[in-house]
Amino acid sequence: MLVFDNVSKVYPGGKRAVDHLQLEIEEGEFVCLIGPSGCGKTTTMKMINRLVRPSEGKILLNGENLLDKNVVELRRSIGYVIQQIGLFPHMTIRDNIALVPRLKGISAEERNRRAEELLELVNMPKEFLDRYPHELSGGQQQRIGVLRALASDPPLILMDEPFGALDPITRDSLQAEFKNLQQSLGKTIIFVTHDMDEALKLADKIVIMRAGKIVQVGSPDEILRNPADEFVEDFIGKERLAQARQQLQTVGQIMNPNPVSVGMGETLSQAVKLMRKRRVDSLLVTDGAGVFRGWVTVETIERHKNWDAAVADIMETDVPTVRADTLLRDATRNILVRGLKYVPVVDDRKHLAGILTRTSLVDVLYDSVWGDTEDESSGMADGEGA
Amino acid sequence: MDSIRTFFSEYGALLAEKTWEHLYISFAALALGVIVAVPLGILLVRLPKIAGLVMGIAGIVQTFPSLAILAFFIPLLGIGKVPAIVALFLYSMLPILRNTYIGVKNVDPTLLEASRGMGMTTFQRTTRVELPLAVPVIMAGIRMSAVYLIGWATLASFIGGGGLGDFIFDGLNLFRPDLIIGGAVPVTLLAILLDLLLGKLEKAATPIGIRLERGEA
């Protein structure tokens, strides 16, 4: 929908606020531009409604160069919400909401209907329409600010730290409310913020910027899982990363990749020998192609006593498994709820890939609760790894 | 009491006529001042580079002795009401110009950004946002200007412009205190009255939302 093609903004004096930016935004996406102050995120956003004119490169909106469009028409077709809210104090809430429709020459009746309709979206009673901005609380005012941007039903909305000036509780509820609204209306949102929590909560795609350049683009999960560099890590913050690591690590990352396994055709005596040698009480069973088939435990072998029987004859096949690319947070629930000591890990073709034990889960939990300071984590790993 | 009654029976008609002339000169100058200074003030906000210069010149004009200005227009425009109105108009400009400039310049920049971002044209931004928000300040300038003008208009008499100044200067020339008082008191009353009226107008012209914000509703 929106493409930045090699866009730069150079201010007089040579400061490059935005430096050869390359970015593509899909329709219906919620994109957060984030970075420290002065990183060019606001400049990038303001180039979209041409409050800032790009010095180099071009920005395409649905394939058309923004600079070829009539600037007034362009702005009326893009919603705009600013941090200071910017409601006009001399206009009623009704007039504030319906300002863009009015500029577009839509009839008073239609405008009124629209204002009422929008107010319902945020569960505010109709009486508010005839009030003036200063009679509303900060949170209510910014709700109106958002409605004003929605008034002419633009497909694209730009938001410049819209919830930054609100108290934390109001901010939280407005964020949730707005995310719902965005999803139900299917708008494309470009959202500037410096608050990582906000970005993680709202965005489909996070664009991390520094000194006018993009450092990393990705979904919140991708960014938490694979921060591009130290800057991104610092920006996300150690605490959040540690939490995220637990949440977003995959089973494959913490499993033991060398489980003790035995072929289906092996005899029970061979299996027992292997158990004794590796000091384990159960074996994972695979077929010739490495596909996981089940497991045998020392108890079942003891019950059979037929040492020449094949493992395949007595193994338990109704065994829970987990895939290597499952997120740890999902796997953890499974293991803890079912009270399993361990779960075999398989890949997408059912090949045995490893084993996930309660011990390795506990390691991860320690890390996220007490942080992975050097001595603690290494001590922990030694103790549990034996 | 008697003397006042005699004064009115003798000069009543003339007083009414001179009061009318006085108001006519003042209002003509004020109207010209508003017509020129308000748009000029808005324009100066858009041209910050020359704003300082123009405001400076307007300030200097204000310091010229009023009699000198009036006299200065005689060779150009002769005598009578026209040069008087032109000279007073120059005087009326500064308070209006300055207040318009300040009023428009002090409109919250975030509101201007919002109006630009929402797709208002420059004209719409001026008429729908800047002017309504600057109205209280602009009106205060007009009010100040009007009160000054009532006072300065007495000098119009010097160049044959008429007005209540005629009474005062006749009184001075003929050493007739009754004429001086008969001219000065109405001038004072006019100034006070106008100040009150324009004060009310100033309030009425302020958008309701702004009045509520200031707790004046």
Coordinates of C-alpha atoms in Angstrom, one line a residue:
Chain A
M1 CA 0.0 0.0 0.0
L2 CA 2.7 2.4 1.0
V3 CA 6.3 2.2 -0.2
F4 CA 9.3 4.2 0.8
D5 CA 11.8 4.0 -2.0
N6 CA 15.3 5.2 -1.0
V7 CA 13.8 8.2 0.9
S8 CA 16.1 10.7 2.6
K9 CA 15.4 14.0 4.4
V10 CA 18.2 16.4 4.7
Y11 CA 17.6 19.5 6.7
P12 CA 19.4 22.8 6.0
G13 CA 22.8 22.5 7.6
G14 CA 23.2 18.9 6.3
K15 CA 21.6 16.9 9.1
R16 CA 20.2 13.7 7.7
A17 CA 17.1 13.1 9.6
V18 CA 16.1 10.2 7.5
D19 CA 18.8 8.3 5.5
H20 CA 18.0 6.2 2.5
L21 CA 14.9 4.7 4.0
Q22 CA 13.5 1.6 2.3
L23 CA 10.2 0.3 3.7
E24 CA 7.1 -1.3 2.5
I25 CA 3.8 -1.3 4.4
E26 CA 0.9 -3.6 3.6
E27 CA -2.7 -2.8 3.7
G28 CA -4.3 -3.3 7.1
E29 CA -1.0 -3.5 8.9
F30 CA -0.4 -1.8 12.2
V31 CA 3.1 -0.5 11.9
C32 CA 5.0 1.1 14.8
L33 CA 7.9 3.3 14.1
I34 CA 10.1 3.3 17.2
G35 CA 13.5 4.6 18.2
P36 CA 15.2 7.1 20.5
S37 CA 14.4 10.7 20.0
G38 CA 16.0 12.2 17.0
C39 CA 16.0 8.9 15.2
G40 CA 13.8 10.2 12.3
K41 CA 10.6 8.3 13.2
T42 CA 8.4 11.3 13.3
T43 CA 10.0 12.8 10.2
T44 CA 9.4 9.6 8.4
M45 CA 5.7 9.7 9.4
K46 CA 5.3 13.3 8.5
M47 CA 6.6 12.7 5.0
I48 CA 3.6 10.6 4.4
N49 CA 1.1 13.5 4.7
R50 CA 3.7 15.9 3.4
L51 CA 4.1 17.9 6.5
V52 CA 7.7 17.2 5.7
R53 CA 9.0 17.1 2.2
P54 CA 11.4 14.3 1.3
S55 CA 14.8 15.5 -0.1
E56 CA 15.5 12.4 -2.0
G57 CA 13.7 9.3 -3.1
K58 CA 10.0 8.8 -3.5
I59 CA 7.1 7.6 -1.5
L60 CA 4.4 5.7 -3.3
L61 CA 0.8 5.4 -2.0
N62 CA -1.0 2.7 -3.9
G63 CA 1.6 3.0 -6.7
E64 CA 1.3 6.8 -7.0
N65 CA 4.0 9.2 -6.0
L66 CA 2.8 11.3 -3.1
L67 CA 4.5 14.4 -4.5
D68 CA 2.3 14.2 -7.6
K69 CA -0.9 14.5 -5.6
N70 CA -2.7 17.6 -4.5
V71 CA -1.5 18.2 -0.9
V72 CA -4.8 19.3 0.6
E73 CA -6.7 16.3 -1.0
L74 CA -3.9 14.0 0.2
R75 CA -4.1 15.1 3.8
R76 CA -7.9 14.9 3.8
S77 CA -7.6 11.3 2.7
I78 CA -5.2 10.4 5.5
G79 CA -6.2 10.4 9.2
Y80 CA -3.9 12.2 11.6
V81 CA -3.6 12.0 15.3
I82 CA -1.0 14.0 17.3
Q83 CA 0.3 13.6 20.8
Q84 CA -1.0 17.0 22.0
I85 CA -4.4 15.9 20.8
G86 CA -5.0 19.3 19.1
L87 CA -8.8 19.5 19.4
F88 CA -10.0 23.0 18.4
P89 CA -11.1 24.6 21.6
H90 CA -13.6 26.9 19.9
M91 CA -15.4 24.1 18.2
T92 CA -17.9 21.6 19.8
I93 CA -17.0 17.9 19.9
R94 CA -19.4 17.5 17.0
D95 CA -17.6 20.1 14.9
N96 CA -14.2 18.7 15.9
I97 CA -15.1 15.1 14.9
A98 CA -16.7 16.2 11.6
L99 CA -14.1 18.7 10.6
V100 CA -12.6 16.8 7.6
P101 CA -16.1 15.8 6.2
R102 CA -16.9 19.5 6.5
L103 CA -13.8 20.5 4.6
K104 CA -14.8 18.0 2.0
G105 CA -18.2 19.7 1.7
I106 CA -20.4 17.0 3.1
S107 CA -23.8 18.0 4.3
A108 CA -24.5 19.0 7.9
E109 CA -27.0 16.1 8.3
E110 CA -24.6 13.5 7.0
R111 CA -21.8 15.0 9.2
N112 CA -24.0 14.8 12.3
R113 CA -24.9 11.2 11.6
R114 CA -21.3 10.3 11.2
A115 CA -20.3 12.1 14.4
E116 CA -22.9 10.2 16.4
E117 CA -22.0 6.9 14.8
L118 CA -18.3 7.4 15.7
L119 CA -19.0 8.4 19.2
E120 CA -20.9 5.1 19.7
L121 CA -17.7 3.3 18.6
V122 CA -16.0 4.4 21.8
N123 CA -19.0 4.1 24.0
M124 CA -19.5 7.8 24.7
P125 CA -23.0 9.2 25.0
K126 CA -24.4 11.5 22.4
E127 CA -24.5 14.4 25.0
F128 CA -20.8 14.9 24.4
L129 CA -21.4 16.1 20.9
D130 CA -22.4 19.6 22.1
R131 CA -19.7 19.9 24.7
Y132 CA -16.4 21.7 24.2
P133 CA -13.0 20.0 24.4
H134 CA -11.9 21.4 27.7
E135 CA -15.0 19.9 29.4
L136 CA -13.6 16.5 28.6
S137 CA -10.8 14.5 30.4
G138 CA -7.5 13.9 28.7
G139 CA -8.5 10.3 27.8
Q140 CA -11.9 11.4 26.4
Q141 CA -10.2 14.1 24.4
Q142 CA -7.8 11.7 22.8
R143 CA -10.7 9.4 22.0
I144 CA -12.2 12.3 20.1
G145 CA -8.9 13.0 18.5
V146 CA -8.9 9.4 17.2
L147 CA -12.5 9.7 16.0
R148 CA -11.6 12.9 14.2
A149 CA -9.0 11.0 12.3
L150 CA -11.6 8.3 11.4
A151 CA -14.3 10.7 10.4
S152 CA -13.9 10.5 6.7
D153 CA -13.1 6.8 6.8
P154 CA -9.5 7.1 5.5
P155 CA -7.8 3.8 4.8
L156 CA -4.6 5.1 6.3
I157 CA -4.1 6.8 9.7
L158 CA -0.9 8.4 11.0
M159 CA -0.5 8.6 14.7
D160 CA 2.3 10.6 16.4
E161 CA 2.7 9.3 20.0
P162 CA -1.1 9.6 20.5
F163 CA -1.2 8.1 23.9
G164 CA 2.1 9.5 25.2
A165 CA 0.7 12.3 27.3
L166 CA -1.9 10.2 29.0
D167 CA -1.7 8.6 32.5
P168 CA -0.7 4.9 32.4
I169 CA -4.2 3.6 33.3
T170 CA -5.9 5.6 30.6
R171 CA -3.2 4.8 28.2
D172 CA -3.6 1.1 28.7
S173 CA -7.4 1.1 28.2
L174 CA -7.1 3.4 25.1
Q175 CA -4.5 1.2 23.6
A176 CA -6.6 -1.9 24.0
E177 CA -9.7 -0.1 22.7
F178 CA -7.9 1.3 19.8
K179 CA -6.3 -2.0 18.8
N180 CA -9.8 -3.6 18.7
L181 CA -11.1 -0.7 16.7
Q182 CA -8.3 -0.9 14.2
Q183 CA -8.8 -4.6 13.7
S184 CA -12.5 -4.3 13.3
L185 CA -12.2 -1.4 10.8
G186 CA -9.2 -2.9 9.0
K187 CA -7.3 0.4 8.8
T188 CA -3.6 0.7 8.0
I189 CA -1.9 2.5 10.9
I190 CA 1.5 4.1 11.1
F191 CA 2.1 4.7 14.7
V192 CA 5.1 6.6 16.1
T193 CA 6.2 5.8 19.6
H194 CA 9.2 5.5 21.8
D195 CA 7.5 3.2 24.2
M196 CA 8.5 -0.4 23.5
D197 CA 5.7 -1.9 25.6
E198 CA 3.2 0.0 23.5
A199 CA 4.8 -1.1 20.2
L200 CA 4.9 -4.7 21.4
K201 CA 1.3 -4.5 22.4
L202 CA -0.1 -2.9 19.3
A203 CA 2.1 -3.5 16.3
D204 CA 1.9 -6.2 13.6
K205 CA 5.2 -4.9 12.4
I206 CA 7.8 -2.9 14.4
V207 CA 10.3 -0.7 12.6
I208 CA 13.2 0.2 14.8
M209 CA 15.1 3.2 13.7
R210 CA 18.3 4.9 14.7
A211 CA 20.0 8.0 13.3
G212 CA 17.7 8.0 10.3
K213 CA 18.2 4.4 9.3
I214 CA 16.1 1.3 9.9
V215 CA 17.9 -1.1 12.2
Q216 CA 15.3 -3.8 12.2
V217 CA 11.9 -4.6 10.8
G218 CA 9.8 -7.5 12.1
S219 CA 6.8 -8.7 14.1
P220 CA 7.0 -8.2 17.8
D221 CA 7.8 -11.9 18.2
E222 CA 10.5 -11.8 15.6
I223 CA 12.2 -8.8 17.2
L224 CA 12.0 -10.3 20.7
R225 CA 13.4 -13.6 19.5
N226 CA 16.1 -12.3 17.3
P227 CA 17.2 -8.7 18.1
A228 CA 19.3 -7.6 15.2
D229 CA 22.1 -6.1 17.3
E230 CA 23.1 -4.8 20.6
F231 CA 21.3 -1.5 20.0
V232 CA 18.0 -3.3 19.5
E233 CA 18.7 -5.4 22.6
D234 CA 19.4 -2.3 24.7
F235 CA 16.3 -0.6 23.3
I236 CA 14.1 -3.5 24.1
G237 CA 15.6 -3.8 27.5
K238 CA 17.2 -6.8 29.4
E239 CA 14.2 -7.5 31.5
R240 CA 11.8 -7.6 28.6
L241 CA 14.2 -9.8 26.6
A242 CA 14.6 -12.3 29.4
Q243 CA 10.9 -12.6 29.8
A244 CA 10.5 -12.8 26.1
R245 CA 13.2 -15.4 25.8
Q246 CA 11.2 -17.7 28.0
Q247 CA 8.0 -16.8 26.1
L248 CA 9.4 -17.0 22.7
Q249 CA 12.1 -19.6 22.8
T250 CA 11.2 -22.7 20.8
V251 CA 11.3 -26.1 22.1
G252 CA 14.1 -26.9 19.7
Q253 CA 16.3 -24.2 21.3
I254 CA 16.4 -25.8 24.8
M255 CA 15.8 -29.5 24.1
N256 CA 18.5 -32.1 24.5
P257 CA 19.3 -32.9 20.9
N258 CA 20.9 -36.3 21.7
P259 CA 18.1 -38.4 23.3
V260 CA 18.8 -42.0 24.1
S261 CA 16.9 -43.9 21.4
V262 CA 16.6 -47.5 20.2
G263 CA 15.6 -49.0 16.9
M264 CA 12.2 -50.8 16.6
G265 CA 13.9 -54.1 15.6
E266 CA 16.2 -54.3 18.6
T267 CA 15.6 -56.9 21.2
L268 CA 14.7 -56.2 24.8
S269 CA 18.1 -57.4 26.0
Q270 CA 19.8 -55.0 23.8
A271 CA 17.5 -52.3 25.1
V272 CA 18.3 -53.1 28.7
K273 CA 22.0 -53.0 28.0
L274 CA 21.6 -49.6 26.5
M275 CA 19.6 -48.3 29.5
R276 CA 22.2 -49.6 31.9
K277 CA 25.0 -48.0 29.9
R278 CA 23.4 -44.6 29.6
R279 CA 21.8 -44.8 33.0
V280 CA 18.3 -44.0 31.9
D281 CA 15.0 -45.6 32.7
S282 CA 13.3 -45.3 29.3
L283 CA 14.2 -45.3 25.7
L284 CA 12.7 -43.5 22.7
V285 CA 11.9 -45.8 19.8
T286 CA 12.5 -44.9 16.2
D287 CA 12.1 -46.8 13.0
G288 CA 14.8 -47.2 10.3
A289 CA 14.0 -43.8 8.8
G290 CA 14.4 -42.1 12.2
V291 CA 10.7 -41.5 12.6
F292 CA 9.6 -41.5 16.3
R293 CA 7.3 -44.4 17.1
G294 CA 6.9 -44.6 20.8
W295 CA 8.9 -45.4 24.0
V296 CA 9.8 -48.3 26.2
T297 CA 10.3 -48.0 30.0
V298 CA 12.2 -50.3 32.3
E299 CA 8.9 -51.3 34.0
T300 CA 7.3 -52.6 30.8
I301 CA 10.4 -54.6 29.9
E302 CA 10.4 -56.1 33.4
R303 CA 6.8 -57.2 33.0
H304 CA 7.6 -59.0 29.7
K305 CA 10.7 -60.9 30.7
N306 CA 11.0 -62.2 27.1
W307 CA 14.4 -61.0 26.3
D308 CA 14.3 -61.9 22.7
A309 CA 11.1 -60.0 21.9
A310 CA 11.5 -56.9 19.7
V311 CA 11.1 -53.5 21.2
A312 CA 8.4 -52.8 18.7
D313 CA 6.2 -55.5 20.3
I314 CA 6.0 -53.9 23.8
M315 CA 6.6 -50.2 23.2
E316 CA 3.9 -47.7 24.2
T317 CA 2.8 -45.9 21.1
D318 CA 0.2 -43.5 22.5
V319 CA 2.8 -41.0 23.6
P320 CA 2.5 -37.2 23.6
T321 CA 5.1 -35.4 21.5
V322 CA 5.9 -31.8 20.9
R323 CA 7.3 -30.2 17.7
A324 CA 10.6 -28.5 17.8
D325 CA 9.2 -25.3 16.4
T326 CA 6.6 -25.0 19.1
L327 CA 6.9 -21.9 21.3
L328 CA 8.1 -22.9 24.7
R329 CA 5.3 -21.1 26.5
D330 CA 2.8 -23.4 24.8
A331 CA 4.9 -26.6 25.4
T332 CA 5.4 -25.7 29.1
R333 CA 1.7 -25.6 29.8
N334 CA 1.3 -29.0 28.2
I335 CA 4.1 -30.6 30.2
L336 CA 3.2 -29.0 33.5
V337 CA -0.5 -29.8 33.2
R338 CA 0.0 -33.4 32.2
G339 CA 2.7 -33.9 34.8
L340 CA 5.1 -35.4 32.3
K341 CA 8.8 -35.8 33.2
Y342 CA 9.8 -35.4 29.6
V343 CA 8.4 -35.1 26.2
P344 CA 10.0 -36.4 22.9
V345 CA 10.5 -33.7 20.4
V346 CA 9.9 -34.3 16.7
D347 CA 10.4 -32.3 13.6
D348 CA 7.8 -31.6 10.9
R349 CA 8.2 -35.0 9.4
K350 CA 7.9 -36.8 12.7
H351 CA 11.6 -37.6 12.9
L352 CA 12.9 -37.7 16.5
A353 CA 14.8 -34.5 17.1
G354 CA 15.4 -34.5 20.8
I355 CA 13.9 -34.6 24.2
L356 CA 12.5 -31.9 26.4
T357 CA 12.9 -32.6 30.1
R358 CA 11.5 -30.8 33.1
T359 CA 15.0 -30.0 34.1
S360 CA 15.6 -27.9 31.0
L361 CA 12.3 -26.1 31.5
V362 CA 13.3 -25.2 35.1
D363 CA 16.6 -23.8 33.8
V364 CA 14.7 -21.4 31.6
L365 CA 12.4 -20.4 34.4
Y366 CA 15.3 -19.6 36.7
D367 CA 16.8 -17.4 34.0
S368 CA 13.7 -15.4 33.5
V369 CA 12.9 -15.0 37.2
W370 CA 16.4 -14.3 38.5
G371 CA 18.0 -13.0 35.4
D372 CA 20.9 -14.6 33.7
T373 CA 23.7 -13.2 35.7
E374 CA 27.0 -15.0 35.1
D375 CA 27.5 -17.0 38.3
E376 CA 23.9 -17.9 38.9
S377 CA 23.1 -19.2 35.4
S378 CA 26.4 -21.0 35.0
G379 CA 26.0 -22.6 38.4
M380 CA 22.5 -23.6 37.6
A381 CA 23.5 -25.1 34.3
D382 CA 26.3 -27.2 35.9
G383 CA 24.0 -28.5 38.6
E384 CA 21.2 -29.5 36.3
G385 CA 23.2 -30.6 33.3
A386 CA 24.9 -33.5 35.1
Chain B
M1 CA -27.5 74.0 37.4
D2 CA -28.8 77.0 35.7
S3 CA -25.6 77.6 33.8
I4 CA -25.7 74.1 32.5
R5 CA -29.2 74.6 31.3
T6 CA -28.3 77.8 29.6
F7 CA -25.3 76.1 28.0
F8 CA -27.5 73.4 26.6
S9 CA -30.2 75.7 25.3
E10 CA -27.6 77.9 23.7
Y11 CA -25.2 75.2 22.3
G12 CA -27.3 72.0 22.5
A13 CA -27.8 71.7 18.7
L14 CA -24.2 72.5 18.0
L15 CA -23.0 70.0 20.6
A16 CA -25.0 67.3 19.0
E17 CA -23.6 68.1 15.6
K18 CA -20.0 68.3 16.9
T19 CA -20.5 65.0 18.8
W20 CA -21.7 63.4 15.6
E21 CA -18.7 64.8 13.7
H22 CA -16.4 63.6 16.4
L23 CA -17.8 60.1 16.2
Y24 CA -17.7 60.1 12.4
I25 CA -14.0 61.0 12.3
S26 CA -13.1 58.5 15.0
F27 CA -15.1 55.6 13.5
A28 CA -13.9 56.3 10.0
A29 CA -10.3 56.2 11.2
L30 CA -11.0 53.1 13.3
A31 CA -12.7 51.3 10.4
L32 CA -9.8 52.0 8.1
G33 CA -7.5 50.9 10.8
V34 CA -9.3 47.5 11.2
I35 CA -9.5 47.0 7.5
V36 CA -5.8 47.6 7.0
A37 CA -4.2 46.4 10.2
V38 CA -6.0 43.1 10.8
P39 CA -5.0 41.6 7.4
L40 CA -1.6 43.2 7.7
G41 CA -1.1 41.6 11.1
I42 CA -2.0 38.2 9.7
L43 CA 0.3 38.7 6.8
L44 CA 3.1 39.6 9.1
V45 CA 2.8 36.3 10.9
R46 CA 3.3 34.6 7.6
L47 CA 6.3 36.8 6.8
P48 CA 8.4 36.6 9.9
K49 CA 11.4 38.1 8.1
I50 CA 9.8 41.5 7.6
A51 CA 7.5 41.4 10.6
G52 CA 10.0 43.0 12.9
L53 CA 10.7 45.8 10.5
V54 CA 7.0 46.7 9.9
M55 CA 6.2 46.6 13.6
G56 CA 9.2 48.8 14.2
I57 CA 8.0 51.4 11.7
A58 CA 4.5 51.3 13.1
G59 CA 6.0 51.9 16.5
I60 CA 7.9 54.9 15.3
V61 CA 4.9 56.4 13.6
Q62 CA 3.1 56.2 17.0
T63 CA 5.8 58.3 18.6
F64 CA 5.3 61.2 16.1
P65 CA 3.6 64.1 17.9
S66 CA 0.0 64.0 16.8
L67 CA -0.2 67.7 15.9
A68 CA 2.9 67.2 13.6
I69 CA 1.2 64.4 11.8
L70 CA -2.0 66.4 11.3
A71 CA 0.0 69.4 10.0
F72 CA 2.0 67.1 7.8
F73 CA -1.1 66.1 5.9
I74 CA -2.2 69.6 5.1
P75 CA 0.2 70.1 2.1
L76 CA -0.8 66.6 0.9
L77 CA -4.5 66.5 1.5
G78 CA -5.4 70.0 2.4
I79 CA -7.6 70.7 5.3
G80 CA -10.9 69.3 6.5
K81 CA -12.1 65.8 7.5
V82 CA -10.1 63.8 5.0
P83 CA -6.6 64.6 6.3
A84 CA -7.9 64.3 9.9
I85 CA -9.2 60.8 9.2
V86 CA -6.1 59.7 7.4
A87 CA -3.8 61.0 10.2
L88 CA -5.9 59.4 12.9
F89 CA -6.1 56.2 10.9
L90 CA -2.3 56.0 11.0
Y91 CA -2.4 56.3 14.8
S92 CA -5.1 53.7 15.1
M93 CA -3.1 51.1 13.2
L94 CA -0.4 50.2 15.8
P95 CA -2.6 48.8 18.6
I96 CA -4.6 46.8 16.2
L97 CA -1.6 45.6 14.2
R98 CA 0.3 44.6 17.2
N99 CA -2.6 42.8 18.8
T100 CA -3.5 41.0 15.6
Y101 CA 0.1 39.9 15.1
I102 CA 0.5 38.7 18.7
G103 CA -2.9 37.1 18.8
V104 CA -2.4 35.1 15.6
K105 CA 1.2 34.3 16.4
N106 CA 0.3 32.9 19.8
V107 CA -2.2 30.4 18.5
D108 CA -1.1 27.0 19.8
P109 CA 1.2 25.6 17.2
T110 CA -0.1 22.1 17.7
L111 CA -3.5 23.3 16.6
L112 CA -1.9 24.7 13.4
E113 CA -0.2 21.4 12.8
A114 CA -3.5 19.5 13.4
S115 CA -5.2 21.8 10.9
R116 CA -2.5 21.4 8.3
G117 CA -2.4 17.7 8.8
M118 CA -6.1 17.4 8.4
G119 CA -6.0 19.1 5.1
M120 CA -7.1 22.7 5.7
T121 CA -6.0 25.2 3.1
T122 CA -4.1 28.3 4.3
F123 CA -7.2 30.3 4.0
Q124 CA -9.3 27.8 6.0
R125 CA -6.6 27.7 8.6
T126 CA -6.7 31.5 8.9
T127 CA -10.5 31.9 9.0
R128 CA -11.5 28.8 10.9
V129 CA -8.7 28.4 13.4
E130 CA -6.3 31.4 13.7
L131 CA -8.8 34.2 13.6
P132 CA -11.5 32.7 15.9
L133 CA -8.8 31.9 18.4
A134 CA -7.1 35.3 18.1
V135 CA -10.4 37.3 18.3
P136 CA -10.2 38.2 22.0
V137 CA -6.7 39.7 21.5
I138 CA -7.6 41.4 18.3
M139 CA -10.7 42.9 19.9
A140 CA -8.7 44.2 22.8
G141 CA -6.5 46.0 20.3
I142 CA -9.5 47.5 18.5
R143 CA -10.9 48.6 21.8
M144 CA -7.7 50.3 22.9
S145 CA -7.4 52.0 19.6
A146 CA -11.0 53.2 19.7
V147 CA -10.6 54.8 23.1
Y148 CA -7.3 56.6 22.0
L149 CA -9.0 57.8 18.8
I150 CA -11.8 59.5 20.7
G151 CA -9.2 61.5 22.5
W152 CA -7.0 62.2 19.5
A153 CA -10.0 63.2 17.4
T154 CA -10.2 66.5 19.3
L155 CA -7.1 67.5 17.5
A156 CA -8.9 67.2 14.2
S157 CA -10.3 70.6 14.9
F158 CA -6.8 72.1 14.3
I159 CA -6.9 71.3 10.6
G160 CA -10.6 72.1 10.1
G161 CA -11.8 68.6 10.7
G162 CA -14.5 69.6 13.2
G163 CA -15.6 67.5 16.1
L164 CA -15.8 68.3 19.8
G165 CA -12.3 69.7 19.5
D166 CA -13.9 72.8 18.1
F167 CA -15.5 73.6 21.5
I168 CA -12.3 73.1 23.3
F169 CA -10.1 75.2 21.1
D170 CA -12.7 77.9 20.8
G171 CA -12.9 77.9 24.6
L172 CA -9.1 78.2 24.8
N173 CA -9.0 81.0 22.2
L174 CA -11.9 83.0 23.7
F175 CA -11.0 82.1 27.3
R176 CA -14.4 80.5 27.8
P177 CA -14.1 77.7 30.4
D178 CA -17.7 76.7 29.8
L179 CA -16.9 75.8 26.1
I180 CA -13.7 73.9 27.2
I181 CA -15.7 71.9 29.7
G182 CA -18.6 71.6 27.3
G183 CA -16.2 69.9 24.8
A184 CA -14.0 67.9 27.2
V185 CA -16.7 66.3 29.2
P186 CA -18.5 64.7 26.2
V187 CA -15.2 63.5 24.9
T188 CA -14.5 61.8 28.2
L189 CA -18.0 60.3 28.3
L190 CA -17.7 59.1 24.8
A191 CA -14.4 57.3 25.5
I192 CA -15.8 55.6 28.6
L193 CA -19.0 54.6 26.9
L194 CA -17.2 53.2 23.9
D195 CA -14.8 51.3 26.1
L196 CA -17.8 49.6 27.8
L197 CA -19.5 48.8 24.6
L198 CA -16.5 47.4 22.9
G199 CA -15.7 45.4 26.1
K200 CA -19.1 43.8 25.7
L201 CA -18.5 43.2 22.0
E202 CA -15.1 41.7 22.8
K203 CA -16.8 39.1 25.0
A204 CA -19.5 38.4 22.5
A205 CA -17.1 37.9 19.7
T206 CA -15.0 35.4 21.8
P207 CA -16.0 31.8 20.8
I208 CA -18.0 30.1 23.5
G209 CA -15.5 27.2 23.8
I210 CA -12.7 29.7 24.7
R211 CA -14.9 31.5 27.1
L212 CA -15.8 28.3 28.9
E213 CA -12.1 27.4 29.0
R214 CA -11.4 30.6 30.8
G215 CA -14.3 30.0 33.2
E216 CA -16.2 33.1 31.9
A217 CA -19.4 31.4 30.7

